[in-house]
PDB file of C-alpha atoms and ligand atoms in Angstrom:
ATOM      1  CA  MET A   1       8.897   9.836  22.219  1.00 43.00           C
ATOM      2  CA  PRO A   2       7.185   7.673  24.533  1.00 45.00           C
ATOM      3  CA  CYS A   3       7.681  10.365  27.569  1.00 49.00           C
ATOM      4  CA  CYS A   4       5.274  12.370  26.113  1.00 50.00           C
ATOM      5  CA  ARG A   5       2.485  10.425  24.743  1.00 52.00           C
ATOM      6  CA  THR A   6      -0.709  10.539  26.589  1.00 48.00           C
ATOM      7  CA  ALA A   7      -2.241   7.368  28.064  1.00 53.00           C
ATOM      8  CA  GLY A   8      -5.925   6.820  27.040  1.00 62.00           C
ATOM      9  CA  PRO A   9      -7.764   7.682  23.855  1.00 77.00           C
ATOM     10  CA  GLU A  10      -5.820  10.154  21.589  1.00 91.00           C
ATOM     11  CA  LEU A  11      -6.972  13.712  21.599  1.00 96.00           C
ATOM     12  CA  ARG A  12      -8.168  15.267  18.899  1.00 98.00           C
ATOM     13  CA  VAL A  13      -6.311  18.634  18.255  1.00 98.00           C
ATOM     14  CA  GLY A  14      -7.360  21.184  15.402  1.00 98.00           C
ATOM     15  CA  VAL A  15      -4.988  23.496  13.844  1.00 98.00           C
ATOM     16  CA  LEU A  16      -6.423  26.708  12.264  1.00 98.00           C
ATOM     17  CA  ALA A  17      -5.497  26.442   8.230  1.00 97.00           C
ATOM     18  CA  LEU A  18      -6.974  29.826   7.035  1.00 96.00           C
ATOM     19  CA  GLN A  19      -2.954  30.944   6.586  1.00 93.00           C
ATOM     20  CA  GLY A  20       0.496  30.703   8.238  1.00 89.00           C
ATOM     21  CA  GLY A  21       2.348  27.720   9.221  1.00 89.00           C
ATOM     22  CA  PHE A  22       0.191  25.444  10.418  1.00 94.00           C
ATOM     23  CA  GLU A  23       1.960  22.290   9.070  1.00 95.00           C
ATOM     24  CA  ALA A  24       4.367  22.431  11.425  1.00 97.00           C
ATOM     25  CA  HIS A  25       2.075  22.554  13.914  1.00 98.00           C
ATOM     26  CA  ALA A  26       0.306  19.182  12.593  1.00 97.00           C
ATOM     27  CA  ARG A  27       4.099  17.649  12.495  1.00 97.00           C
ATOM     28  CA  ILE A  28       5.116  17.769  16.068  1.00 98.00           C
ATOM     29  CA  LEU A  29       1.075  17.900  17.813  1.00 98.00           C
ATOM     30  CA  ARG A  30       1.534  13.987  15.862  1.00 97.00           C
ATOM     31  CA  GLN A  31       5.015  13.485  17.169  1.00 97.00           C
ATOM     32  CA  LEU A  32       3.095  13.662  20.813  1.00 97.00           C
ATOM     33  CA  GLY A  33       0.375  11.399  19.688  1.00 97.00           C
ATOM     34  CA  ALA A  34      -2.464  13.553  19.180  1.00 98.00           C
ATOM     35  CA  VAL A  35      -4.800  13.001  15.995  1.00 98.00           C
ATOM     36  CA  VAL A  36      -4.419  16.308  14.045  1.00 98.00           C
ATOM     37  CA  SER A  37      -7.377  17.930  11.725  1.00 98.00           C
ATOM     38  CA  GLU A  38      -6.852  21.396   9.834  1.00 98.00           C
ATOM     39  CA  VAL A  39      -9.713  23.931  10.689  1.00 98.00           C
ATOM     40  CA  ARG A  40     -11.327  25.932   7.960  1.00 97.00           C
ATOM     41  CA  THR A  41     -14.890  25.854   8.648  1.00 98.00           C
ATOM     42  CA  ALA A  42     -17.092  25.758  12.046  1.00 98.00           C
ATOM     43  CA  ALA A  43     -18.007  22.134  11.113  1.00 98.00           C
ATOM     44  CA  ASP A  44     -14.326  21.580  11.521  1.00 98.00           C
ATOM     45  CA  MET A  45     -14.080  22.491  15.359  1.00 98.00           C
ATOM     46  CA  GLU A  46     -16.473  19.807  16.053  1.00 97.00           C
ATOM     47  CA  GLY A  47     -15.047  16.977  18.586  1.00 96.00           C
ATOM     48  CA  LEU A  48     -11.678  18.847  19.077  1.00 98.00           C
ATOM     49  CA  ASP A  49     -10.118  18.702  22.495  1.00 98.00           C
ATOM     50  CA  GLY A  50      -7.866  21.612  21.631  1.00 98.00           C
ATOM     51  CA  LEU A  51      -7.021  23.804  19.056  1.00 98.00           C
ATOM     52  CA  VAL A  52      -4.038  25.723  17.819  1.00 98.00           C
ATOM     53  CA  ILE A  53      -3.923  29.262  15.858  1.00 98.00           C
ATOM     54  CA  PRO A  54      -0.672  29.383  13.943  1.00 98.00           C
ATOM     55  CA  GLY A  55       1.731  32.056  13.456  1.00 96.00           C
ATOM     56  CA  GLY A  56       1.619  34.082   9.702  1.00 95.00           C
ATOM     57  CA  GLU A  57      -0.330  37.243   9.640  1.00 96.00           C
ATOM     58  CA  SER A  58      -2.363  38.192  12.365  1.00 97.00           C
ATOM     59  CA  THR A  59      -4.399  40.708  10.259  1.00 97.00           C
ATOM     60  CA  THR A  60      -4.844  38.160   7.483  1.00 97.00           C
ATOM     61  CA  ILE A  61      -5.824  35.209   9.682  1.00 98.00           C
ATOM     62  CA  VAL A  62      -8.747  37.530  11.812  1.00 98.00           C
ATOM     63  CA  LYS A  63     -10.161  38.528   8.665  1.00 98.00           C
ATOM     64  CA  GLY A  64     -10.031  34.663   7.265  1.00 98.00           C
ATOM     65  CA  ILE A  65     -12.224  34.308  11.014  1.00 98.00           C
ATOM     66  CA  GLU A  66     -14.714  36.799   9.832  1.00 98.00           C
ATOM     67  CA  SER A  67     -15.147  35.372   6.620  1.00 97.00           C
ATOM     68  CA  ALA A  68     -15.324  32.103   7.227  1.00 98.00           C
ATOM     69  CA  ALA A  69     -17.818  33.023  10.164  1.00 98.00           C
ATOM     70  CA  LEU A  70     -15.756  30.946  12.282  1.00 98.00           C
ATOM     71  CA  GLU A  71     -15.848  33.461  15.201  1.00 98.00           C
ATOM     72  CA  PRO A  72     -18.963  31.703  17.091  1.00 98.00           C
ATOM     73  CA  ALA A  73     -17.497  28.409  17.372  1.00 98.00           C
ATOM     74  CA  LEU A  74     -13.944  29.286  18.418  1.00 98.00           C
ATOM     75  CA  ARG A  75     -15.795  31.288  21.496  1.00 98.00           C
ATOM     76  CA  ALA A  76     -17.405  28.373  21.895  1.00 98.00           C
ATOM     77  CA  HIS A  77     -14.597  25.733  22.182  1.00 98.00           C
ATOM     78  CA  HIS A  78     -13.066  28.697  24.797  1.00 98.00           C
ATOM     79  CA  GLU A  79     -15.828  28.788  26.620  1.00 98.00           C
ATOM     80  CA  ALA A  80     -16.363  24.795  27.120  1.00 97.00           C
ATOM     81  CA  ALA A  81     -12.680  25.365  28.369  1.00 97.00           C
ATOM     82  CA  ARG A  82     -11.115  23.507  25.759  1.00 98.00           C
ATOM     83  CA  PRO A  83      -7.346  24.696  25.362  1.00 98.00           C
ATOM     84  CA  ILE A  84      -5.842  26.990  22.956  1.00 98.00           C
ATOM     85  CA  LEU A  85      -2.086  27.342  21.757  1.00 98.00           C
ATOM     86  CA  GLY A  86      -1.586  30.953  20.123  1.00 98.00           C
ATOM     87  CA  THR A  87       1.547  31.091  18.272  1.00 98.00           C
ATOM     88  CA  CYS A  88       3.304  34.366  17.230  1.00 98.00           C
ATOM     89  CA  ALA A  89       0.234  35.926  15.150  1.00 97.00           C
ATOM     90  CA  GLY A  90      -1.880  33.443  16.906  1.00 98.00           C
ATOM     91  CA  LEU A  91      -0.761  35.039  20.044  1.00 98.00           C
ATOM     92  CA  ILE A  92      -2.221  38.495  18.557  1.00 98.00           C
ATOM     93  CA  VAL A  93      -5.442  36.688  17.065  1.00 98.00           C
ATOM     94  CA  CYS A  94      -5.833  35.773  21.123  1.00 98.00           C
ATOM     95  CA  ASP A  95      -5.520  39.249  23.108  1.00 98.00           C
ATOM     96  CA  SER A  96      -7.855  41.536  24.219  1.00 98.00           C
ATOM     97  CA  GLU A  97      -8.108  43.705  21.235  1.00 98.00           C
ATOM     98  CA  HIS A  98      -8.982  40.666  19.024  1.00 98.00           C
ATOM     99  CA  LEU A  99     -10.717  37.868  20.154  1.00 98.00           C
ATOM    100  CA  GLY A 100      -9.818  38.531  23.859  1.00 98.00           C
ATOM    101  CA  PHE A 101      -9.424  35.001  24.936  1.00 98.00           C
ATOM    102  CA  ILE A 102      -6.620  36.370  27.290  1.00 98.00           C
ATOM    103  CA  ASP A 103      -6.463  39.054  28.888  1.00 98.00           C
ATOM    104  CA  ALA A 104      -3.142  40.273  27.718  1.00 98.00           C
ATOM    105  CA  SER A 105      -2.356  43.471  24.943  1.00 98.00           C
ATOM    106  CA  ALA A 106       0.436  42.258  22.168  1.00 98.00           C
ATOM    107  CA  ARG A 107       2.335  44.646  20.584  1.00 97.00           C
ATOM    108  CA  ARG A 108       2.965  43.684  17.076  1.00 97.00           C
ATOM    109  CA  ASN A 109       6.798  43.721  15.460  1.00 95.00           C
ATOM    110  CA  ALA A 110       7.893  44.579  19.079  1.00 95.00           C
ATOM    111  CA  PHE A 111      11.434  43.623  18.648  1.00 91.00           C
ATOM    112  CA  GLY A 112      11.495  46.066  15.879  1.00 83.00           C
ATOM    113  CA  ARG A 113      13.928  46.074  12.259  1.00 67.00           C
ATOM    114  CA  GLN A 114      17.240  45.090  13.417  1.00 60.00           C
ATOM    115  CA  LEU A 115      15.875  42.234  15.320  1.00 64.00           C
ATOM    116  CA  GLN A 116      12.948  40.839  13.053  1.00 79.00           C
ATOM    117  CA  SER A 117      14.160  37.799  13.405  1.00 91.00           C
ATOM    118  CA  PHE A 118      16.347  35.955  15.716  1.00 94.00           C
ATOM    119  CA  GLU A 119      16.728  33.150  17.948  1.00 96.00           C
ATOM    120  CA  ALA A 120      17.555  32.880  21.110  1.00 97.00           C
ATOM    121  CA  ASP A 121      17.624  29.961  24.361  1.00 98.00           C
ATOM    122  CA  LEU A 122      15.450  30.838  27.104  1.00 98.00           C
ATOM    123  CA  ALA A 123      14.201  29.851  30.515  1.00 98.00           C
ATOM    124  CA  VAL A 124      10.171  28.594  30.467  1.00 98.00           C
ATOM    125  CA  ALA A 125       8.543  27.665  33.569  1.00 97.00           C
ATOM    126  CA  GLY A 126       7.253  24.179  33.426  1.00 94.00           C
ATOM    127  CA  ILE A 127       9.534  22.548  31.191  1.00 95.00           C
ATOM    128  CA  GLY A 128      12.730  22.014  33.343  1.00 94.00           C
ATOM    129  CA  ASP A 129      15.885  23.511  33.468  1.00 94.00           C
ATOM    130  CA  GLU A 130      17.190  23.068  30.099  1.00 97.00           C
ATOM    131  CA  PRO A 131      16.419  26.426  28.055  1.00 98.00           C
ATOM    132  CA  LEU A 132      14.136  26.326  24.876  1.00 98.00           C
ATOM    133  CA  ARG A 133      15.846  27.495  21.468  1.00 98.00           C
ATOM    134  CA  ALA A 134      13.291  30.034  20.538  1.00 98.00           C
ATOM    135  CA  VAL A 135      12.840  31.364  17.170  1.00 97.00           C
ATOM    136  CA  PHE A 136      11.047  35.099  16.604  1.00 97.00           C
ATOM    137  CA  ILE A 137       9.771  36.032  13.019  1.00 95.00           C
ATOM    138  CA  ARG A 138       8.560  39.750  13.384  1.00 95.00           C
ATOM    139  CA  ALA A 139       7.631  38.602  16.797  1.00 97.00           C
ATOM    140  CA  PRO A 140       5.397  40.609  19.238  1.00 97.00           C
ATOM    141  CA  TRP A 141       5.539  40.411  22.862  1.00 98.00           C
ATOM    142  CA  VAL A 142       3.046  40.969  25.760  1.00 98.00           C
ATOM    143  CA  GLU A 143       2.624  44.751  26.546  1.00 98.00           C
ATOM    144  CA  ARG A 144       0.159  44.603  29.228  1.00 98.00           C
ATOM    145  CA  HIS A 145      -1.148  41.363  30.612  1.00 98.00           C
ATOM    146  CA  GLY A 146      -4.111  40.865  33.810  1.00 98.00           C
ATOM    147  CA  PRO A 147      -3.159  39.797  37.029  1.00 98.00           C
ATOM    148  CA  GLY A 148      -4.565  36.380  36.073  1.00 97.00           C
ATOM    149  CA  VAL A 149      -1.988  35.923  33.397  1.00 98.00           C
ATOM    150  CA  GLU A 150       0.814  34.159  34.234  1.00 98.00           C
ATOM    151  CA  VAL A 151       3.916  34.677  32.394  1.00 98.00           C
ATOM    152  CA  LEU A 152       6.462  31.580  31.577  1.00 98.00           C
ATOM    153  CA  ALA A 153       9.187  33.220  29.701  1.00 98.00           C
ATOM    154  CA  SER A 154      10.293  36.573  29.254  1.00 98.00           C
ATOM    155  CA  TYR A 155      13.158  37.889  26.871  1.00 97.00           C
ATOM    156  CA  ASP A 156      14.962  40.962  27.445  1.00 94.00           C
ATOM    157  CA  GLY A 157      12.692  42.212  30.343  1.00 96.00           C
ATOM    158  CA  HIS A 158       9.234  41.370  28.005  1.00 98.00           C
ATOM    159  CA  PRO A 159       6.775  38.366  28.212  1.00 98.00           C
ATOM    160  CA  VAL A 160       6.993  36.511  25.489  1.00 98.00           C
ATOM    161  CA  ALA A 161       5.100  33.224  26.521  1.00 98.00           C
ATOM    162  CA  VAL A 162       2.041  33.520  28.787  1.00 98.00           C
ATOM    163  CA  ARG A 163      -1.306  31.132  30.300  1.00 98.00           C
ATOM    164  CA  GLU A 164      -4.534  32.159  31.425  1.00 98.00           C
ATOM    165  CA  GLY A 165      -6.967  29.429  32.226  1.00 97.00           C
ATOM    166  CA  THR A 166      -6.812  27.399  29.273  1.00 98.00           C
ATOM    167  CA  VAL A 167      -5.094  29.698  26.805  1.00 98.00           C
ATOM    168  CA  LEU A 168      -1.357  29.086  26.448  1.00 98.00           C
ATOM    169  CA  ALA A 169       0.562  31.898  24.012  1.00 98.00           C
ATOM    170  CA  SER A 170       4.113  32.293  22.881  1.00 98.00           C
ATOM    171  CA  ALA A 171       5.711  35.175  20.811  1.00 98.00           C
ATOM    172  CA  PHE A 172       7.789  32.668  19.593  1.00 98.00           C
ATOM    173  CA  HIS A 173       7.573  29.714  17.054  1.00 98.00           C
ATOM    174  CA  PRO A 174       8.007  26.885  19.016  1.00 98.00           C
ATOM    175  CA  GLU A 175       7.046  24.315  15.833  1.00 97.00           C
ATOM    176  CA  LEU A 176       9.903  25.502  14.039  1.00 97.00           C
ATOM    177  CA  THR A 177      12.650  23.497  16.373  1.00 96.00           C
ATOM    178  CA  ASP A 178      12.446  19.979  17.250  1.00 94.00           C
ATOM    179  CA  ASP A 179      11.650  20.332  20.796  1.00 97.00           C
ATOM    180  CA  PRO A 180       8.811  19.802  21.826  1.00 97.00           C
ATOM    181  CA  ARG A 181       8.401  20.596  25.143  1.00 98.00           C
ATOM    182  CA  PHE A 182       6.214  23.783  24.723  1.00 98.00           C
ATOM    183  CA  HIS A 183       3.882  21.494  22.511  1.00 98.00           C
ATOM    184  CA  ALA A 184       3.590  19.181  25.382  1.00 98.00           C
ATOM    185  CA  ILE A 185       2.796  22.045  28.180  1.00 98.00           C
ATOM    186  CA  PHE A 186      -0.552  22.616  25.878  1.00 98.00           C
ATOM    187  CA  MET A 187      -1.075  18.726  25.340  1.00 98.00           C
ATOM    188  CA  ALA A 188      -1.061  18.486  29.061  1.00 97.00           C
ATOM    189  CA  MET A 189      -3.609  21.118  29.681  1.00 98.00           C
ATOM    190  CA  THR A 190      -5.498  19.557  26.834  1.00 98.00           C
ATOM    191  CA  THR A 191      -5.378  16.190  28.620  1.00 97.00           C
ATOM    192  CA  SER A 192      -6.364  17.698  31.931  1.00 96.00           C
ATOM    193  CA  ALA A 193      -9.250  19.616  30.322  1.00 97.00           C
ATOM    194  CA  ARG A 194     -10.455  16.434  28.995  1.00 95.00           C
ATOM    195  CA  GLU A 195     -10.638  14.611  32.210  1.00 92.00           C
ATOM    196  CA  ARG A 196     -12.156  17.437  33.880  1.00 91.00           C
ATOM    197  CA  ALA A 197     -14.941  17.596  31.098  1.00 90.00           C
ATOM    198  CA  GLY A 198     -15.373  13.508  31.646  1.00 88.00           C
ATOM    199  CA  GLU A 199     -15.324  13.532  35.143  1.00 88.00           C
ATOM    200  CA  GLU A 200     -18.360  16.714  34.845  1.00 87.00           C
ATOM    201  CA  ALA A 201     -20.066  13.983  32.413  1.00 88.00           C
ATOM    202  CA  ALA A 202     -20.002  11.467  35.056  1.00 90.00           C
ATOM    203  CA  ARG A 203     -21.776  13.795  37.795  1.00 85.00           C
TER     204      ARG A 203
HETATM  205  N1  LIG B 301       3.930  40.560  12.376  1.00 70.34           N
HETATM  206  C1  LIG B 301       2.758  39.059  12.589  1.00 70.34           C
HETATM  207  C2  LIG B 301       1.826  40.127  12.627  1.00 70.34           C
HETATM  208  O1  LIG B 301       1.615  40.788  13.196  1.00 70.34           O
HETATM  209  C3  LIG B 301       3.314  38.037  13.031  1.00 70.34           C
HETATM  210  C4  LIG B 301       4.743  37.403  12.812  1.00 70.34           C
HETATM  211  C5  LIG B 301       4.302  35.577  12.798  1.00 70.34           C
HETATM  212  O2  LIG B 301       3.360  35.296  13.269  1.00 70.34           O
HETATM  213  N2  LIG B 301       5.739  35.392  12.679  1.00 70.34           N
HETATM  214  O3  LIG B 301       0.612  39.608  12.476  1.00 70.34           O
END
């Protein structure tokens, strides 16, 4: 996929691997040219340009972050303006009620019993005209968000993909299809974050 590869040194992207679907993210990020590593300890966070918090069970992931004492390293990553992609449970972990990386509140299992798992074609800002096939699995939606949050996609009137500064989050699982365009947004954010950091260091 030469179109989506980044020029220059490869980006180092970590995938939080405490629980949930981290391997599928790793595969797609590698396709886009990233050097991917699994994150289980604070030491694993060193030198990362970007971080993915995958889907799974948000309560389990939050507990895992606590028991691995990972929160300070995650906060340091966020405060250094290094991008974060949170998907499904990862969106919940980033919201105002949890790590607070995004000024938004997620409603867990928002689509209800009948719609526990479904797929939909979504118009997503920033990926071109072709809709994105989105896989929702006991997905949340964004119930409330602040003015700084950009809604990139909605389903049934509810935001399901949002971005605020260096944080990108989706209620669906962009890692479960072969379409790399959502991850490509994250890779572009990570490339520009590293360029900015390089310029600041050179000043
Ligand atoms: N329902 C899960 C939660 O609330 C999220 C599901 C998922 O990540 N696929 O944490």
